[in-house]
Amino acid sequence: MLTFPGQYNSSLQGYCNCSEPVQGPDATNDPEDRLFLAENLPTDCAKLRSPLVQTLAPGAVEKQADAPLQKGFDQAQIRIQPNPNDGRFRVLWHQGEPQSVNIWLFDAQGQLMEAFDLGQRPAGSQEAFLQFNPTGPGLYLLRLQVGRAQQVLKVMIQ
């Protein structure tokens, strides 16, 4: 199970990556939820923004899960092979048109570990071979961005 030092709170609609949990009846440890608002978060939290979480101005709503995908990127076709792995793996995906591609690897606390700018990639089946030097074994999060669409996947490093 993935644990985080902060709490995502669906009733207060915010995420705080700090030691003080956000209080509320629906508090969970789920940073993959896609609705985030900045209101009702602790004002003294030094790590209010995590690289995995976008906080928006009070009253602003972004539903990334319901947003239309950018044309030509099939999120259901993304694979990581092998998974689990030793830090060397490949990411496979398909894109219907030429688009810029970026990959970020985060640890379980949401800290950016490595970033890969793959530049403009042509349409078709794609693969990227990555060699990642983790700080230790465990669960990491890989964020693949193709054009404006993105997907977060879990990677287990042994």
CSV table of N, CA and C in Angstrom, one decimal:
chain,number,residue,atom,x,y,z
A,1,MET,N,0.8,-1.2,0.0
A,1,MET,CA,0.0,0.0,0.0
A,1,MET,C,0.9,1.2,0.0
A,2,LEU,N,0.5,2.2,-0.8
A,2,LEU,CA,1.3,3.5,-0.9
A,2,LEU,C,0.8,4.4,0.2
A,3,THR,N,1.8,4.9,1.0
A,3,THR,CA,1.5,5.9,2.0
A,3,THR,C,2.2,7.2,1.8
A,4,PHE,N,1.6,8.2,2.3
A,4,PHE,CA,2.1,9.6,2.0
A,4,PHE,C,2.1,10.3,3.4
A,5,PRO,N,3.1,11.3,3.6
A,5,PRO,CA,3.1,12.0,4.8
A,5,PRO,C,2.0,13.0,5.0
A,6,GLY,N,1.4,13.3,3.9
A,6,GLY,CA,0.2,14.3,3.9
A,6,GLY,C,-1.1,13.5,3.7
A,7,GLN,N,-2.1,14.3,3.6
A,7,GLN,CA,-3.5,13.7,3.5
A,7,GLN,C,-4.2,14.4,2.3
A,8,TYR,N,-4.8,13.6,1.5
A,8,TYR,CA,-5.7,14.2,0.5
A,8,TYR,C,-7.1,14.2,1.1
A,9,ASN,N,-7.8,15.3,1.1
A,9,ASN,CA,-9.1,15.3,1.7
A,9,ASN,C,-10.2,15.7,0.7
A,10,SER,N,-11.1,14.7,0.4
A,10,SER,CA,-12.0,15.0,-0.7
A,10,SER,C,-13.1,16.0,-0.2
A,11,SER,N,-13.4,16.1,1.1
A,11,SER,CA,-14.4,17.0,1.5
A,11,SER,C,-13.9,18.4,1.5
A,12,LEU,N,-12.6,18.6,1.9
A,12,LEU,CA,-12.0,19.9,1.8
A,12,LEU,C,-11.3,20.2,0.5
A,13,GLN,N,-11.2,19.2,-0.3
A,13,GLN,CA,-10.6,19.2,-1.7
A,13,GLN,C,-9.3,19.9,-1.7
A,14,GLY,N,-8.3,19.3,-1.1
A,14,GLY,CA,-7.0,19.8,-1.1
A,14,GLY,C,-6.0,18.7,-0.6
A,15,TYR,N,-4.7,19.0,-0.9
A,15,TYR,CA,-3.7,18.0,-0.5
A,15,TYR,C,-2.6,18.8,0.1
A,16,CYS,N,-2.1,18.3,1.2
A,16,CYS,CA,-1.0,19.0,2.0
A,16,CYS,C,0.1,17.9,2.2
A,17,ASN,N,1.3,18.1,1.6
A,17,ASN,CA,2.4,17.2,1.8
A,17,ASN,C,3.2,17.6,3.0
A,18,CYS,N,2.6,17.5,4.2
A,18,CYS,CA,3.3,17.9,5.4
A,18,CYS,C,2.9,16.9,6.5
A,19,SER,N,3.5,17.1,7.7
A,19,SER,CA,3.2,16.1,8.7
A,19,SER,C,1.8,16.3,9.4
A,20,GLU,N,1.2,17.4,9.2
A,20,GLU,CA,-0.1,17.7,9.8
A,20,GLU,C,-1.2,17.3,8.8
A,21,PRO,N,-2.0,16.2,9.1
A,21,PRO,CA,-3.0,15.8,8.1
A,21,PRO,C,-4.1,16.9,8.0
A,22,VAL,N,-4.7,17.0,6.8
A,22,VAL,CA,-5.8,17.8,6.6
A,22,VAL,C,-7.0,17.1,7.2
A,23,GLN,N,-7.7,17.7,8.1
A,23,GLN,CA,-8.8,17.1,8.8
A,23,GLN,C,-10.1,17.1,8.0
A,24,GLY,N,-10.9,16.1,8.2
A,24,GLY,CA,-12.2,16.1,7.6
A,24,GLY,C,-12.8,14.7,7.6
A,25,PRO,N,-14.1,14.6,7.3
A,25,PRO,CA,-14.7,13.2,7.4
A,25,PRO,C,-14.3,12.3,6.3
A,26,ASP,N,-13.8,12.8,5.1
A,26,ASP,CA,-13.4,11.9,4.0
A,26,ASP,C,-11.9,11.9,3.7
A,27,ALA,N,-11.1,12.1,4.7
A,27,ALA,CA,-9.6,12.2,4.5
A,27,ALA,C,-9.1,10.9,4.0
A,28,THR,N,-8.3,10.9,3.0
A,28,THR,CA,-7.7,9.6,2.4
A,28,THR,C,-6.3,9.9,2.1
A,29,ASN,N,-5.5,8.9,1.8
A,29,ASN,CA,-4.1,9.0,1.3
A,29,ASN,C,-4.1,8.8,-0.2
A,30,ASP,N,-4.9,9.5,-1.0
A,30,ASP,CA,-5.0,9.2,-2.4
A,30,ASP,C,-4.6,10.4,-3.2
A,31,PRO,N,-3.3,10.6,-3.6
A,31,PRO,CA,-2.9,11.7,-4.4
A,31,PRO,C,-3.3,11.6,-5.8
A,32,GLU,N,-3.8,10.5,-6.3
A,32,GLU,CA,-4.2,10.3,-7.7
A,32,GLU,C,-5.6,10.9,-8.0
A,33,ASP,N,-6.3,11.2,-6.9
A,33,ASP,CA,-7.6,11.9,-7.2
A,33,ASP,C,-7.3,13.2,-8.0
A,34,ARG,N,-8.3,13.6,-8.8
A,34,ARG,CA,-8.0,14.6,-9.8
A,34,ARG,C,-8.6,16.0,-9.5
A,35,LEU,N,-9.3,16.1,-8.3
A,35,LEU,CA,-9.9,17.4,-8.0
A,35,LEU,C,-9.2,18.1,-6.9
A,36,PHE,N,-8.7,19.2,-7.1
A,36,PHE,CA,-7.9,19.9,-6.1
A,36,PHE,C,-8.3,21.3,-5.9
A,37,LEU,N,-8.5,21.8,-4.7
A,37,LEU,CA,-8.7,23.2,-4.5
A,37,LEU,C,-7.8,23.7,-3.4
A,38,ALA,N,-7.4,24.9,-3.4
A,38,ALA,CA,-6.5,25.4,-2.4
A,38,ALA,C,-7.2,25.9,-1.1
A,39,GLU,N,-8.5,26.0,-1.0
A,39,GLU,CA,-9.1,26.5,0.2
A,39,GLU,C,-9.1,25.5,1.3
A,40,ASN,N,-9.2,25.9,2.5
A,40,ASN,CA,-9.2,25.1,3.7
A,40,ASN,C,-8.0,24.3,4.0
A,41,LEU,N,-6.9,24.6,3.4
A,41,LEU,CA,-5.6,23.9,3.7
A,41,LEU,C,-4.9,24.7,4.8
A,42,PRO,N,-4.0,24.0,5.5
A,42,PRO,CA,-3.3,24.7,6.6
A,42,PRO,C,-2.4,25.7,6.0
A,43,THR,N,-2.4,26.9,6.5
A,43,THR,CA,-1.7,28.1,6.0
A,43,THR,C,-0.2,28.0,6.3
A,44,ASP,N,0.1,27.2,7.4
A,44,ASP,CA,1.5,27.1,7.8
A,44,ASP,C,2.3,25.9,7.1
A,45,CYS,N,1.7,25.2,6.2
A,45,CYS,CA,2.3,24.1,5.6
A,45,CYS,C,3.3,24.5,4.6
A,46,ALA,N,4.6,24.2,4.8
A,46,ALA,CA,5.7,24.6,4.0
A,46,ALA,C,5.7,23.9,2.6
A,47,LYS,N,5.1,22.7,2.6
A,47,LYS,CA,5.2,21.9,1.4
A,47,LYS,C,3.8,21.7,0.8
A,48,LEU,N,3.1,22.8,0.7
A,48,LEU,CA,1.7,22.8,0.2
A,48,LEU,C,1.6,22.2,-1.2
A,49,ARG,N,2.6,22.5,-2.0
A,49,ARG,CA,2.5,22.0,-3.4
A,49,ARG,C,3.5,20.8,-3.6
A,50,SER,N,3.0,19.7,-4.1
A,50,SER,CA,3.8,18.6,-4.4
A,50,SER,C,3.9,18.5,-5.9
A,51,PRO,N,4.9,17.9,-6.5
A,51,PRO,CA,5.0,17.8,-8.0
A,51,PRO,C,3.9,16.9,-8.6
A,52,LEU,N,3.3,16.1,-7.8
A,52,LEU,CA,2.2,15.2,-8.3
A,52,LEU,C,0.9,15.9,-8.2
A,53,VAL,N,0.8,17.0,-7.5
A,53,VAL,CA,-0.5,17.7,-7.2
A,53,VAL,C,-0.5,19.1,-7.7
A,54,GLN,N,-1.5,19.5,-8.3
A,54,GLN,CA,-1.7,20.9,-8.7
A,54,GLN,C,-2.7,21.5,-7.8
A,55,THR,N,-2.4,22.5,-7.1
A,55,THR,CA,-3.4,23.2,-6.3
A,55,THR,C,-3.8,24.4,-7.1
A,56,LEU,N,-5.1,24.7,-7.1
A,56,LEU,CA,-5.7,25.8,-7.8
A,56,LEU,C,-6.2,26.8,-6.9
A,57,ALA,N,-6.4,28.0,-7.4
A,57,ALA,CA,-6.9,29.1,-6.6
A,57,ALA,C,-8.3,28.7,-6.0
A,58,PRO,N,-8.7,29.3,-4.9
A,58,PRO,CA,-10.0,29.0,-4.3
A,58,PRO,C,-11.1,29.2,-5.3
A,59,GLY,N,-12.0,28.2,-5.4
A,59,GLY,CA,-13.1,28.3,-6.3
A,59,GLY,C,-12.8,27.7,-7.7
A,60,ALA,N,-11.6,27.6,-8.0
A,60,ALA,CA,-11.2,27.0,-9.3
A,60,ALA,C,-11.2,25.5,-9.3
A,61,VAL,N,-11.8,24.9,-10.3
A,61,VAL,CA,-11.9,23.4,-10.3
A,61,VAL,C,-11.3,22.9,-11.6
A,62,GLU,N,-10.5,21.8,-11.4
A,62,GLU,CA,-9.9,21.2,-12.6
A,62,GLU,C,-10.2,19.7,-12.4
A,63,LYS,N,-10.9,19.1,-13.4
A,63,LYS,CA,-11.2,17.7,-13.3
A,63,LYS,C,-10.3,17.0,-14.4
A,64,GLN,N,-9.1,16.7,-14.1
A,64,GLN,CA,-8.2,16.1,-15.2
A,64,GLN,C,-8.8,14.7,-15.6
A,65,ALA,N,-9.4,13.9,-14.7
A,65,ALA,CA,-9.8,12.6,-15.1
A,65,ALA,C,-11.0,12.7,-16.2
A,66,ASP,N,-11.8,13.8,-16.1
A,66,ASP,CA,-12.9,13.9,-17.0
A,66,ASP,C,-12.5,14.8,-18.3
A,67,ALA,N,-11.3,15.4,-18.3
A,67,ALA,CA,-10.9,16.2,-19.4
A,67,ALA,C,-10.7,15.4,-20.6
A,68,PRO,N,-11.1,15.9,-21.8
A,68,PRO,CA,-10.9,15.1,-23.0
A,68,PRO,C,-9.4,14.9,-23.3
A,69,LEU,N,-9.1,13.7,-23.7
A,69,LEU,CA,-7.7,13.4,-24.0
A,69,LEU,C,-7.3,14.1,-25.2
A,70,GLN,N,-6.0,14.4,-25.3
A,70,GLN,CA,-5.4,15.0,-26.5
A,70,GLN,C,-5.5,14.0,-27.6
A,71,LYS,N,-5.9,14.4,-28.8
A,71,LYS,CA,-6.1,13.5,-29.9
A,71,LYS,C,-4.8,12.7,-30.1
A,72,GLY,N,-5.0,11.4,-30.2
A,72,GLY,CA,-3.9,10.5,-30.6
A,72,GLY,C,-3.1,9.9,-29.5
A,73,PHE,N,-3.5,9.9,-28.3
A,73,PHE,CA,-2.8,9.3,-27.1
A,73,PHE,C,-3.7,8.4,-26.4
A,74,ASP,N,-3.4,7.1,-26.5
A,74,ASP,CA,-4.2,6.0,-25.9
A,74,ASP,C,-3.6,5.7,-24.5
A,75,GLN,N,-4.2,6.2,-23.5
A,75,GLN,CA,-3.7,6.0,-22.1
A,75,GLN,C,-3.9,4.5,-21.7
A,76,ALA,N,-4.8,3.8,-22.3
A,76,ALA,CA,-5.0,2.4,-21.9
A,76,ALA,C,-3.9,1.5,-22.4
A,77,GLN,N,-3.1,2.0,-23.3
A,77,GLN,CA,-2.1,1.1,-24.0
A,77,GLN,C,-0.7,1.3,-23.4
A,78,ILE,N,-0.6,2.1,-22.3
A,78,ILE,CA,0.7,2.3,-21.7
A,78,ILE,C,1.2,1.1,-20.9
A,79,ARG,N,2.4,0.7,-21.1
A,79,ARG,CA,2.9,-0.5,-20.3
A,79,ARG,C,4.4,-0.2,-19.8
A,80,ILE,N,4.7,-0.7,-18.7
A,80,ILE,CA,6.1,-0.7,-18.1
A,80,ILE,C,6.5,-2.1,-18.1
A,81,GLN,N,7.7,-2.4,-18.7
A,81,GLN,CA,8.2,-3.8,-18.8
A,81,GLN,C,9.7,-3.8,-18.4
A,82,PRO,N,10.2,-4.6,-17.6
A,82,PRO,CA,9.4,-5.4,-16.6
A,82,PRO,C,9.0,-4.6,-15.4
A,83,ASN,N,8.0,-5.0,-14.8
A,83,ASN,CA,7.5,-4.4,-13.6
A,83,ASN,C,7.0,-5.5,-12.6
A,84,PRO,N,7.8,-5.7,-11.5
A,84,PRO,CA,8.9,-5.0,-10.9
A,84,PRO,C,10.2,-5.2,-11.7
A,85,ASN,N,11.2,-4.3,-11.4
A,85,ASN,CA,12.4,-4.3,-12.1
A,85,ASN,C,13.5,-3.8,-11.2
A,86,ASP,N,14.8,-3.7,-11.7
A,86,ASP,CA,15.9,-3.3,-10.9
A,86,ASP,C,16.3,-1.8,-11.2
A,87,GLY,N,15.4,-1.1,-11.8
A,87,GLY,CA,15.7,0.3,-12.2
A,87,GLY,C,16.0,0.5,-13.6
A,88,ARG,N,16.1,-0.6,-14.4
A,88,ARG,CA,16.2,-0.6,-15.8
A,88,ARG,C,14.9,-1.2,-16.4
A,89,PHE,N,14.2,-0.4,-17.2
A,89,PHE,CA,12.9,-0.8,-17.7
A,89,PHE,C,12.6,0.0,-18.9
A,90,ARG,N,11.5,-0.4,-19.6
A,90,ARG,CA,11.1,0.4,-20.8
A,90,ARG,C,9.6,0.7,-20.6
A,91,VAL,N,9.3,1.8,-21.2
A,91,VAL,CA,7.9,2.3,-21.2
A,91,VAL,C,7.4,2.3,-22.6
A,92,LEU,N,6.3,1.7,-22.8
A,92,LEU,CA,5.7,1.5,-24.2
A,92,LEU,C,4.3,2.2,-24.2
A,93,TRP,N,4.1,2.9,-25.3
A,93,TRP,CA,2.8,3.6,-25.5
A,93,TRP,C,2.6,3.8,-27.0
A,94,HIS,N,1.4,4.3,-27.3
A,94,HIS,CA,1.0,4.6,-28.7
A,94,HIS,C,0.5,6.0,-28.8
A,95,GLN,N,0.9,6.7,-29.8
A,95,GLN,CA,0.4,8.1,-30.0
A,95,GLN,C,0.0,8.2,-31.5
A,96,GLY,N,-1.1,8.8,-31.8
A,96,GLY,CA,-1.6,8.9,-33.1
A,96,GLY,C,-1.1,10.0,-34.0
A,97,GLU,N,-0.3,10.9,-33.4
A,97,GLU,CA,0.3,12.0,-34.1
A,97,GLU,C,1.6,12.5,-33.4
A,98,PRO,N,2.4,13.2,-34.1
A,98,PRO,CA,3.7,13.6,-33.5
A,98,PRO,C,3.4,14.6,-32.3
A,99,GLN,N,4.0,14.3,-31.2
A,99,GLN,CA,3.8,15.1,-30.0
A,99,GLN,C,5.1,15.1,-29.1
A,100,SER,N,5.2,16.1,-28.3
A,100,SER,CA,6.4,16.1,-27.4
A,100,SER,C,6.1,15.1,-26.2
A,101,VAL,N,7.1,14.5,-25.7
A,101,VAL,CA,7.0,13.5,-24.6
A,101,VAL,C,7.9,13.8,-23.5
A,102,ASN,N,7.4,13.7,-22.3
A,102,ASN,CA,8.2,13.8,-21.1
A,102,ASN,C,7.9,12.7,-20.1
A,103,ILE,N,8.9,12.3,-19.3
A,103,ILE,CA,8.7,11.3,-18.3
A,103,ILE,C,9.3,11.8,-17.0
A,104,TRP,N,8.6,11.7,-15.9
A,104,TRP,CA,9.1,12.1,-14.6
A,104,TRP,C,8.9,10.9,-13.7
A,105,LEU,N,9.9,10.6,-12.8
A,105,LEU,CA,9.9,9.6,-11.8
A,105,LEU,C,9.9,10.2,-10.4
A,106,PHE,N,8.9,9.9,-9.6
A,106,PHE,CA,8.7,10.4,-8.2
A,106,PHE,C,8.8,9.3,-7.2
A,107,ASP,N,9.3,9.6,-6.0
A,107,ASP,CA,9.3,8.6,-5.0
A,107,ASP,C,7.9,8.6,-4.3
A,108,ALA,N,7.7,7.7,-3.3
A,108,ALA,CA,6.4,7.6,-2.7
A,108,ALA,C,5.9,8.8,-2.0
A,109,GLN,N,6.9,9.7,-1.6
A,109,GLN,CA,6.5,11.0,-1.0
A,109,GLN,C,6.2,12.1,-1.9
A,110,GLY,N,6.3,11.8,-3.2
A,110,GLY,CA,6.0,12.9,-4.2
A,110,GLY,C,7.2,13.7,-4.6
A,111,GLN,N,8.4,13.3,-4.2
A,111,GLN,CA,9.6,14.1,-4.5
A,111,GLN,C,10.1,13.6,-5.9
A,112,LEU,N,10.4,14.6,-6.8
A,112,LEU,CA,10.9,14.3,-8.1
A,112,LEU,C,12.3,13.7,-8.0
A,113,MET,N,12.5,12.5,-8.6
A,113,MET,CA,13.7,11.8,-8.6
A,113,MET,C,14.5,12.0,-9.9
A,114,GLU,N,13.8,11.9,-11.0
A,114,GLU,CA,14.5,12.0,-12.3
A,114,GLU,C,13.5,12.5,-13.3
A,115,ALA,N,14.0,13.3,-14.3
A,115,ALA,CA,13.1,13.8,-15.4
A,115,ALA,C,13.8,13.4,-16.7
A,116,PHE,N,13.0,13.0,-17.7
A,116,PHE,CA,13.4,12.7,-19.0
A,116,PHE,C,12.6,13.5,-20.0
A,117,ASP,N,13.3,14.3,-20.8
A,117,ASP,CA,12.7,15.0,-21.9
A,117,ASP,C,13.0,14.3,-23.2
A,118,LEU,N,12.0,13.6,-23.7
A,118,LEU,CA,12.2,12.8,-24.9
A,118,LEU,C,12.0,13.5,-26.2
A,119,GLY,N,11.6,14.8,-26.1
A,119,GLY,CA,11.5,15.6,-27.3
A,119,GLY,C,10.3,15.3,-28.1
A,120,GLN,N,10.2,15.7,-29.3
A,120,GLN,CA,9.1,15.4,-30.2
A,120,GLN,C,9.3,14.0,-30.8
A,121,ARG,N,8.2,13.2,-30.6
A,121,ARG,CA,8.2,11.8,-31.1
A,121,ARG,C,7.2,11.7,-32.2
A,122,PRO,N,7.5,10.8,-33.2
A,122,PRO,CA,6.6,10.7,-34.3
A,122,PRO,C,5.3,9.9,-33.9
A,123,ALA,N,4.4,9.9,-34.8
A,123,ALA,CA,3.1,9.1,-34.6
A,123,ALA,C,3.5,7.6,-34.6
A,124,GLY,N,2.7,6.8,-33.9
A,124,GLY,CA,2.9,5.3,-33.9
A,124,GLY,C,3.3,4.8,-32.5
A,125,SER,N,3.7,3.5,-32.5
A,125,SER,CA,4.1,2.9,-31.3
A,125,SER,C,5.4,3.4,-30.8
A,126,GLN,N,5.6,3.7,-29.6
A,126,GLN,CA,6.8,4.3,-29.0
A,126,GLN,C,7.3,3.4,-27.8
A,127,GLU,N,8.6,3.5,-27.6
A,127,GLU,CA,9.1,2.9,-26.4
A,127,GLU,C,10.3,3.7,-26.0
A,128,ALA,N,10.5,3.8,-24.7
A,128,ALA,CA,11.7,4.5,-24.1
A,128,ALA,C,12.3,3.6,-23.1
A,129,PHE,N,13.6,3.4,-23.3
A,129,PHE,CA,14.4,2.6,-22.3
A,129,PHE,C,15.0,3.5,-21.3
A,130,LEU,N,14.7,3.3,-20.0
A,130,LEU,CA,15.1,4.1,-18.9
A,130,LEU,C,16.0,3.4,-18.0
A,131,GLN,N,17.0,4.0,-17.5
A,131,GLN,CA,17.8,3.5,-16.4
A,131,GLN,C,17.7,4.5,-15.3
A,132,PHE,N,17.1,4.0,-14.2
A,132,PHE,CA,16.8,4.9,-13.1
A,132,PHE,C,17.6,4.4,-11.9
A,133,ASN,N,18.3,5.3,-11.2
A,133,ASN,CA,19.1,5.0,-10.0
A,133,ASN,C,18.4,5.4,-8.8
A,134,PRO,N,17.5,4.5,-8.3
A,134,PRO,CA,16.7,4.9,-7.1
A,134,PRO,C,17.5,5.0,-5.8
A,135,THR,N,16.9,5.6,-4.9
A,135,THR,CA,17.6,5.7,-3.5
A,135,THR,C,17.5,4.4,-2.8
A,136,GLY,N,16.6,3.6,-3.2
A,136,GLY,CA,16.4,2.3,-2.6
A,136,GLY,C,15.2,1.6,-3.2
A,137,PRO,N,15.0,0.3,-2.8
A,137,PRO,CA,13.9,-0.4,-3.4
A,137,PRO,C,12.6,0.2,-2.9
A,138,GLY,N,11.5,0.0,-3.6
A,138,GLY,CA,10.2,0.4,-3.2
A,138,GLY,C,9.3,0.8,-4.4
A,139,LEU,N,8.2,1.4,-4.1
A,139,LEU,CA,7.3,1.9,-5.1
A,139,LEU,C,7.6,3.3,-5.5
A,140,TYR,N,7.6,3.5,-6.8
A,140,TYR,CA,7.8,4.8,-7.4
A,140,TYR,C,6.7,5.1,-8.3
A,141,LEU,N,6.5,6.4,-8.7
A,141,LEU,CA,5.4,6.8,-9.6
A,141,LEU,C,6.1,7.4,-10.8
A,142,LEU,N,5.6,6.9,-12.0
A,142,LEU,CA,6.1,7.4,-13.3
A,142,LEU,C,5.0,8.2,-13.9
A,143,ARG,N,5.3,9.4,-14.3
A,143,ARG,CA,4.3,10.3,-14.9
A,143,ARG,C,4.7,10.4,-16.4
A,144,LEU,N,3.9,10.0,-17.3
A,144,LEU,CA,4.2,10.1,-18.7
A,144,LEU,C,3.3,11.2,-19.3
A,145,GLN,N,3.9,12.1,-19.9
A,145,GLN,CA,3.1,13.2,-20.6
A,145,GLN,C,3.4,13.2,-22.1
A,146,VAL,N,2.3,13.0,-22.8
A,146,VAL,CA,2.4,13.0,-24.3
A,146,VAL,C,1.5,14.2,-24.7
A,147,GLY,N,2.2,15.2,-25.3
A,147,GLY,CA,1.4,16.5,-25.6
A,147,GLY,C,0.9,17.1,-24.3
A,148,ARG,N,-0.4,17.3,-24.2
A,148,ARG,CA,-1.0,17.8,-23.0
A,148,ARG,C,-1.6,16.7,-22.1
A,149,ALA,N,-1.7,15.5,-22.6
A,149,ALA,CA,-2.3,14.4,-21.9
A,149,ALA,C,-1.2,13.8,-21.0
A,150,GLN,N,-1.6,13.3,-19.9
A,150,GLN,CA,-0.7,12.6,-19.0
A,150,GLN,C,-1.3,11.5,-18.2
A,151,GLN,N,-0.5,10.5,-17.8
A,151,GLN,CA,-0.9,9.4,-17.0
A,151,GLN,C,0.1,9.0,-16.0
A,152,VAL,N,-0.3,8.6,-14.8
A,152,VAL,CA,0.6,8.2,-13.7
A,152,VAL,C,0.5,6.7,-13.6
A,153,LEU,N,1.7,6.1,-13.5
A,153,LEU,CA,1.7,4.6,-13.4
A,153,LEU,C,2.6,4.3,-12.2
A,154,LYS,N,2.4,3.1,-11.6
A,154,LYS,CA,3.2,2.7,-10.5
A,154,LYS,C,4.4,1.8,-11.0
A,155,VAL,N,5.6,2.0,-10.5
A,155,VAL,CA,6.8,1.2,-10.8
A,155,VAL,C,7.4,0.7,-9.5
A,156,MET,N,7.6,-0.7,-9.5
A,156,MET,CA,8.2,-1.3,-8.3
A,156,MET,C,9.6,-1.6,-8.6
A,157,ILE,N,10.5,-1.0,-7.8
A,157,ILE,CA,12.0,-1.2,-7.9
A,157,ILE,C,12.4,-2.2,-6.8
A,158,GLN,N,13.1,-3.2,-7.2
A,158,GLN,CA,13.5,-4.2,-6.2
A,158,GLN,C,15.0,-4.0,-5.8
